[in-house]
mmCIF file of C-alpha atoms in Angstrom:
data_model
loop_
_atom_site.group_PDB
_atom_site.id
_atom_site.type_symbol
_atom_site.label_atom_id
_atom_site.label_comp_id
_atom_site.label_asym_id
_atom_site.label_seq_id
_atom_site.Cartn_x
_atom_site.Cartn_y
_atom_site.Cartn_z
ATOM 1 C CA MET A 20 26.679 22.857 -28.847
ATOM 2 C CA ASN A 21 29.999 23.408 -30.563
ATOM 3 C CA ALA A 22 31.550 20.049 -31.424
ATOM 4 C CA GLU A 23 34.977 21.361 -30.452
ATOM 5 C CA ALA A 24 33.760 21.971 -26.912
ATOM 6 C CA ILE A 25 32.758 18.306 -26.423
ATOM 7 C CA VAL A 26 35.393 16.416 -24.440
ATOM 8 C CA PHE A 27 33.758 12.976 -24.332
ATOM 9 C CA THR A 28 30.353 11.316 -24.328
ATOM 10 C CA LEU A 29 28.517 9.172 -21.795
ATOM 11 C CA GLY A 30 25.989 7.313 -23.889
ATOM 12 C CA PRO A 31 23.615 9.941 -25.281
ATOM 13 C CA LEU A 32 25.118 12.667 -23.088
ATOM 14 C CA ALA A 33 27.797 14.915 -24.553
ATOM 15 C CA ILE A 34 30.135 16.191 -21.835
ATOM 16 C CA SER A 35 31.453 19.626 -22.770
ATOM 17 C CA ARG A 36 34.549 21.460 -21.607
ATOM 18 C CA PRO A 37 32.640 23.754 -19.179
ATOM 19 C CA VAL A 38 31.161 20.672 -17.488
ATOM 20 C CA VAL A 39 34.580 19.048 -17.096
ATOM 21 C CA THR A 40 36.018 22.296 -15.751
ATOM 22 C CA THR A 41 33.113 22.583 -13.316
ATOM 23 C CA TRP A 42 33.770 19.055 -12.063
ATOM 24 C CA ALA A 43 37.445 19.902 -11.630
ATOM 25 C CA VAL A 44 36.593 23.038 -9.619
ATOM 26 C CA MET A 45 34.151 21.084 -7.448
ATOM 27 C CA LEU A 46 36.687 18.329 -6.830
ATOM 28 C CA GLY A 47 39.421 20.847 -6.013
ATOM 29 C CA LEU A 48 37.227 22.735 -3.543
ATOM 30 C CA THR A 49 36.074 19.495 -1.910
ATOM 31 C CA LEU A 50 39.641 18.273 -1.437
ATOM 32 C CA LEU A 51 40.770 21.657 -0.144
ATOM 33 C CA CYS A 52 37.956 21.787 2.415
ATOM 34 C CA ALA A 53 38.595 18.204 3.499
ATOM 35 C CA LEU A 54 42.303 18.796 3.976
ATOM 36 C CA ALA A 55 41.884 22.212 5.610
ATOM 37 C CA THR A 56 39.358 20.977 8.181
ATOM 38 C CA ARG A 57 41.070 17.720 9.158
ATOM 39 C CA ARG A 58 42.998 19.205 12.051
ATOM 40 C CA LEU A 59 41.264 22.333 13.275
ATOM 41 C CA ARG A 60 42.965 23.962 16.268
ATOM 42 C CA LEU A 61 42.111 26.612 18.819
ATOM 43 C CA ASP A 62 45.408 28.235 17.871
ATOM 44 C CA PRO A 63 44.913 28.355 14.094
ATOM 45 C CA GLY A 64 47.670 28.289 11.544
ATOM 46 C CA PRO A 65 47.805 30.522 8.445
ATOM 47 C CA LEU A 66 45.469 28.379 6.322
ATOM 48 C CA GLN A 67 42.866 27.970 9.059
ATOM 49 C CA THR A 68 43.049 31.692 9.818
ATOM 50 C CA MET A 69 42.447 32.536 6.166
ATOM 51 C CA LEU A 70 39.489 30.152 5.900
ATOM 52 C CA GLU A 71 37.962 31.417 9.133
ATOM 53 C CA GLY A 72 38.339 34.974 7.860
ATOM 54 C CA ILE A 73 36.533 34.097 4.618
ATOM 55 C CA VAL A 74 33.690 32.327 6.429
ATOM 56 C CA SER A 75 33.372 35.136 8.982
ATOM 57 C CA THR A 76 33.247 37.780 6.241
ATOM 58 C CA ILE A 77 30.531 35.926 4.333
ATOM 59 C CA HIS A 78 28.534 35.399 7.528
ATOM 60 C CA ASP A 79 28.756 39.076 8.475
ATOM 61 C CA THR A 80 27.700 40.152 4.987
ATOM 62 C CA ILE A 81 24.633 37.925 5.158
ATOM 63 C CA GLU A 82 23.775 39.252 8.620
ATOM 64 C CA ASP A 83 24.047 42.831 7.375
ATOM 65 C CA THR A 84 21.534 42.091 4.625
ATOM 66 C CA LEU A 85 19.250 39.677 6.465
ATOM 67 C CA PRO A 86 19.748 39.698 10.260
ATOM 68 C CA ASN A 87 19.449 36.402 12.151
ATOM 69 C CA TYR A 88 19.787 34.361 8.962
ATOM 70 C CA GLY A 89 23.577 34.205 8.780
ATOM 71 C CA ARG A 90 23.978 30.591 9.882
ATOM 72 C CA ARG A 91 21.016 29.405 7.811
ATOM 73 C CA LEU A 92 22.124 31.016 4.534
ATOM 74 C CA LEU A 93 25.887 30.702 4.983
ATOM 75 C CA PRO A 94 26.243 27.251 3.337
ATOM 76 C CA PHE A 95 24.324 28.259 0.209
ATOM 77 C CA ILE A 96 25.506 31.845 -0.282
ATOM 78 C CA GLY A 97 29.063 30.967 0.754
ATOM 79 C CA THR A 98 29.178 28.093 -1.725
ATOM 80 C CA LEU A 99 27.886 30.353 -4.501
ATOM 81 C CA TRP A 100 30.484 33.041 -3.807
ATOM 82 C CA ILE A 101 33.430 30.680 -3.512
ATOM 83 C CA TYR A 102 32.497 28.499 -6.482
ATOM 84 C CA ILE A 103 31.801 31.407 -8.840
ATOM 85 C CA ALA A 104 34.978 33.211 -7.765
ATOM 86 C CA ILE A 105 37.124 30.135 -8.460
ATOM 87 C CA ALA A 106 35.261 29.357 -11.678
ATOM 88 C CA ASN A 107 35.813 32.914 -12.915
ATOM 89 C CA LEU A 108 39.508 32.778 -12.000
ATOM 90 C CA VAL A 109 40.024 29.566 -13.987
ATOM 91 C CA GLY A 110 40.150 31.741 -17.097
ATOM 92 C CA VAL A 111 43.454 33.170 -15.866
ATOM 93 C CA LEU A 112 45.162 29.806 -16.423
ATOM 94 C CA PRO A 113 46.817 29.419 -19.856
ATOM 95 C CA GLY A 114 44.622 27.466 -22.244
ATOM 96 C CA ALA A 115 41.685 27.321 -19.809
ATOM 97 C CA THR A 116 38.299 28.979 -20.050
ATOM 98 C CA SER A 117 35.958 29.865 -17.218
ATOM 99 C CA PRO A 118 32.874 27.618 -17.004
ATOM 100 C CA THR A 119 30.913 30.739 -16.097
ATOM 101 C CA GLY A 120 31.741 32.019 -19.581
ATOM 102 C CA ASP A 121 29.269 29.418 -20.867
ATOM 103 C CA LEU A 122 25.572 30.283 -20.776
ATOM 104 C CA SER A 123 24.552 26.779 -19.729
ATOM 105 C CA THR A 124 26.590 27.093 -16.517
ATOM 106 C CA THR A 125 25.250 30.505 -15.558
ATOM 107 C CA ALA A 126 21.712 29.400 -16.443
ATOM 108 C CA ALA A 127 22.068 26.431 -14.089
ATOM 109 C CA LEU A 128 23.305 28.739 -11.320
ATOM 110 C CA ALA A 129 20.404 31.126 -11.912
ATOM 111 C CA VAL A 130 17.889 28.249 -11.740
ATOM 112 C CA VAL A 131 19.424 27.131 -8.425
ATOM 113 C CA VAL A 132 19.027 30.677 -7.085
ATOM 114 C CA PHE A 133 15.437 30.790 -8.376
ATOM 115 C CA ALA A 134 14.619 27.543 -6.550
ATOM 116 C CA SER A 135 16.402 28.674 -3.384
ATOM 117 C CA VAL A 136 14.362 31.886 -3.180
ATOM 118 C CA HIS A 137 11.147 29.887 -2.991
ATOM 119 C CA TRP A 138 12.671 27.182 -0.792
ATOM 120 C CA PHE A 139 13.801 29.604 1.901
ATOM 121 C CA GLY A 140 10.611 31.648 1.615
ATOM 122 C CA ILE A 141 8.344 28.615 2.026
ATOM 123 C CA ARG A 142 10.556 27.119 4.720
ATOM 124 C CA GLY A 143 10.407 30.293 6.760
ATOM 125 C CA GLU A 144 6.701 31.118 6.489
ATOM 126 C CA GLY A 145 4.894 28.076 5.080
ATOM 127 C CA VAL A 146 3.428 27.507 1.635
ATOM 128 C CA ALA A 147 0.212 29.489 2.054
ATOM 129 C CA ALA A 148 1.800 32.556 3.648
ATOM 130 C CA TYR A 149 4.578 32.661 1.069
ATOM 131 C CA LEU A 150 2.414 32.187 -2.026
ATOM 132 C CA GLN A 151 -0.067 34.759 -0.792
ATOM 133 C CA HIS A 152 2.291 37.626 -1.571
ATOM 134 C CA TYR A 153 1.968 36.882 -5.285
ATOM 135 C CA ILE A 154 -1.615 38.157 -5.224
ATOM 136 C CA GLN A 155 -0.916 41.221 -3.096
ATOM 137 C CA PRO A 156 -2.371 43.827 -3.173
ATOM 138 C CA SER A 157 -4.668 42.279 -5.795
ATOM 139 C CA VAL A 158 -4.913 39.012 -7.727
ATOM 140 C CA ILE A 159 -4.366 41.097 -10.864
ATOM 141 C CA MET A 160 -0.710 41.349 -9.846
ATOM 142 C CA LEU A 161 -0.140 37.575 -10.168
ATOM 143 C CA PRO A 162 1.034 37.560 -13.828
ATOM 144 C CA PHE A 163 3.300 40.549 -13.174
ATOM 145 C CA HIS A 164 4.917 38.784 -10.220
ATOM 146 C CA ILE A 165 5.465 35.676 -12.352
ATOM 147 C CA ILE A 166 7.020 37.708 -15.175
ATOM 148 C CA SER A 167 9.257 39.467 -12.653
ATOM 149 C CA GLU A 168 10.483 36.129 -11.247
ATOM 150 C CA ILE A 169 11.298 34.773 -14.706
ATOM 151 C CA SER A 170 12.903 37.961 -16.025
ATOM 152 C CA ARG A 171 15.229 38.426 -13.058
ATOM 153 C CA THR A 172 16.331 34.775 -13.296
ATOM 154 C CA VAL A 173 17.149 35.204 -16.985
ATOM 155 C CA ALA A 174 18.932 38.488 -16.248
ATOM 156 C CA LEU A 175 20.970 36.824 -13.503
ATOM 157 C CA ALA A 176 22.205 34.147 -15.912
ATOM 158 C CA VAL A 177 22.881 36.483 -18.828
ATOM 159 C CA ARG A 178 24.637 39.110 -16.683
ATOM 160 C CA LEU A 179 27.270 36.730 -15.333
ATOM 161 C CA PHE A 180 27.732 34.994 -18.683
ATOM 162 C CA GLY A 181 28.084 38.248 -20.605
ATOM 163 C CA ASN A 182 30.501 39.839 -18.157
ATOM 164 C CA VAL A 183 32.810 36.823 -17.916
ATOM 165 C CA MET A 184 32.749 36.184 -21.666
ATOM 166 C CA SER A 185 33.457 39.830 -22.487
ATOM 167 C CA LEU A 186 36.255 39.911 -19.910
ATOM 168 C CA GLU A 187 37.983 36.892 -21.451
ATOM 169 C CA THR A 188 37.455 38.228 -24.973
ATOM 170 C CA ALA A 189 38.885 41.627 -24.067
ATOM 171 C CA ALA A 190 41.910 40.038 -22.407
ATOM 172 C CA LEU A 191 42.514 37.856 -25.464
ATOM 173 C CA LEU A 192 42.275 40.813 -27.843
ATOM 174 C CA VAL A 193 44.715 42.872 -25.766
ATOM 175 C CA LEU A 194 47.214 40.018 -25.742
ATOM 176 C CA LEU A 195 46.838 39.503 -29.489
ATOM 177 C CA VAL A 196 47.389 43.192 -30.223
ATOM 178 C CA ALA A 197 50.065 43.997 -27.645
ATOM 179 C CA GLY A 198 51.633 40.566 -27.345
ATOM 180 C CA PHE A 199 52.846 39.479 -23.943
ATOM 181 C CA LEU A 200 54.313 42.879 -23.058
ATOM 182 C CA VAL A 201 51.368 43.723 -20.837
ATOM 183 C CA PRO A 202 50.442 40.422 -19.143
ATOM 184 C CA VAL A 203 50.523 41.703 -15.550
ATOM 185 C CA PRO A 204 47.941 44.532 -15.919
ATOM 186 C CA VAL A 205 45.648 42.273 -17.951
ATOM 187 C CA LEU A 206 46.004 39.490 -15.398
ATOM 188 C CA ALA A 207 45.304 41.881 -12.517
ATOM 189 C CA LEU A 208 42.214 43.225 -14.292
ATOM 190 C CA HIS A 209 40.962 39.706 -14.896
ATOM 191 C CA ILE A 210 41.390 38.715 -11.248
ATOM 192 C CA VAL A 211 39.677 41.833 -9.898
ATOM 193 C CA GLU A 212 36.776 41.585 -12.333
ATOM 194 C CA ALA A 213 36.357 37.858 -11.664
ATOM 195 C CA LEU A 214 36.020 38.510 -7.940
ATOM 196 C CA VAL A 215 33.676 41.451 -8.496
ATOM 197 C CA GLN A 216 31.353 39.391 -10.700
ATOM 198 C CA ALA A 217 31.249 36.605 -8.125
ATOM 199 C CA TYR A 218 30.393 39.139 -5.416
ATOM 200 C CA ILE A 219 27.621 40.722 -7.510
ATOM 201 C CA PHE A 220 26.023 37.367 -8.321
ATOM 202 C CA GLY A 221 26.102 36.287 -4.672
ATOM 203 C CA MET A 222 24.707 39.605 -3.458
ATOM 204 C CA LEU A 223 21.859 39.479 -5.980
ATOM 205 C CA ALA A 224 21.048 35.941 -4.859
ATOM 206 C CA LEU A 225 21.083 37.122 -1.241
ATOM 207 C CA VAL A 226 18.834 40.087 -2.027
ATOM 208 C CA TYR A 227 16.353 37.860 -3.890
ATOM 209 C CA ILE A 228 16.259 35.358 -1.010
ATOM 210 C CA SER A 229 15.857 38.215 1.455
ATOM 211 C CA GLY A 230 12.903 39.505 -0.552
ATOM 212 C CA GLY A 231 11.301 36.063 -0.575
ATOM 213 C CA ILE A 232 11.690 35.658 3.182
ATOM 214 C CA GLN A 233 10.580 39.165 4.073
ATOM 215 C CA SER A 234 7.505 39.003 1.818
ATOM 216 C CA GLY A 235 6.177 36.147 3.930
ATOM 217 C CA GLN A 236 7.127 37.926 7.135
ATOM 218 C CA SER A 237 5.356 41.097 6.005
ATOM 219 C CA ARG A 238 2.142 39.176 5.415
ATOM 220 C CA SER A 239 2.418 37.494 8.807
ATOM 221 C CA THR A 240 2.892 40.906 10.388
ATOM 222 C CA ARG A 241 -0.195 42.271 8.642
ATOM 223 C CA ILE A 242 -2.283 39.302 9.782
ATOM 224 C CA GLU A 243 -1.126 39.714 13.387
ATOM 225 C CA ALA A 244 -1.810 43.449 13.259
ATOM 226 C CA GLY A 245 -5.308 42.823 11.924
ATOM 227 C CA ALA A 246 -6.003 40.238 14.590
ATOM 228 C CA THR A 247 -5.144 42.681 17.366
ATOM 229 C CA GLN A 248 -7.431 45.412 16.093
#
């Protein structure tokens, strides 16, 4: 770890700038949610309308990908989308860097997605039914399934890290070359790309979870079909 990135230490633990920024984003989102939901009304104001629109959009997107799982996946997928979007946008602030521009942050997010795929798959179909798909159509496929799980988790982490880091680097180079004559286009590009990367990460997580759930359902369907024959 770069010594310049270390903000302070807690005993043997070195707390880096991405960790502090992540804590700040988490605290900000927690306070915003607490304040925004204190006085919910049937006749919503502008802030409540905006929040309801965001939640409704996320719910509908989940339902389009995995019907009947909108309410179950909304807390996890919604949190991923909102956190990553805000974390990416932190880089717009002068002197700040996005925590998602650090590989340790994106790796942690990818590991959470990896665990969630198996959690939702096992929760929906049970351990035996879920794990059975790893040896379908033959036990020979087991190592290939394991490699696929690991490789897509690594790709998920590296993709977000590389895109955010390259975006911030490109913006910095443009500002260094052109000065501050073109801040608005660069800022607009950064905002759009930050939101796009958050959307892509969330959609990939949703697709992976959908695959984990449907693999168990497919096996259950095959068993039921065989039992009726």
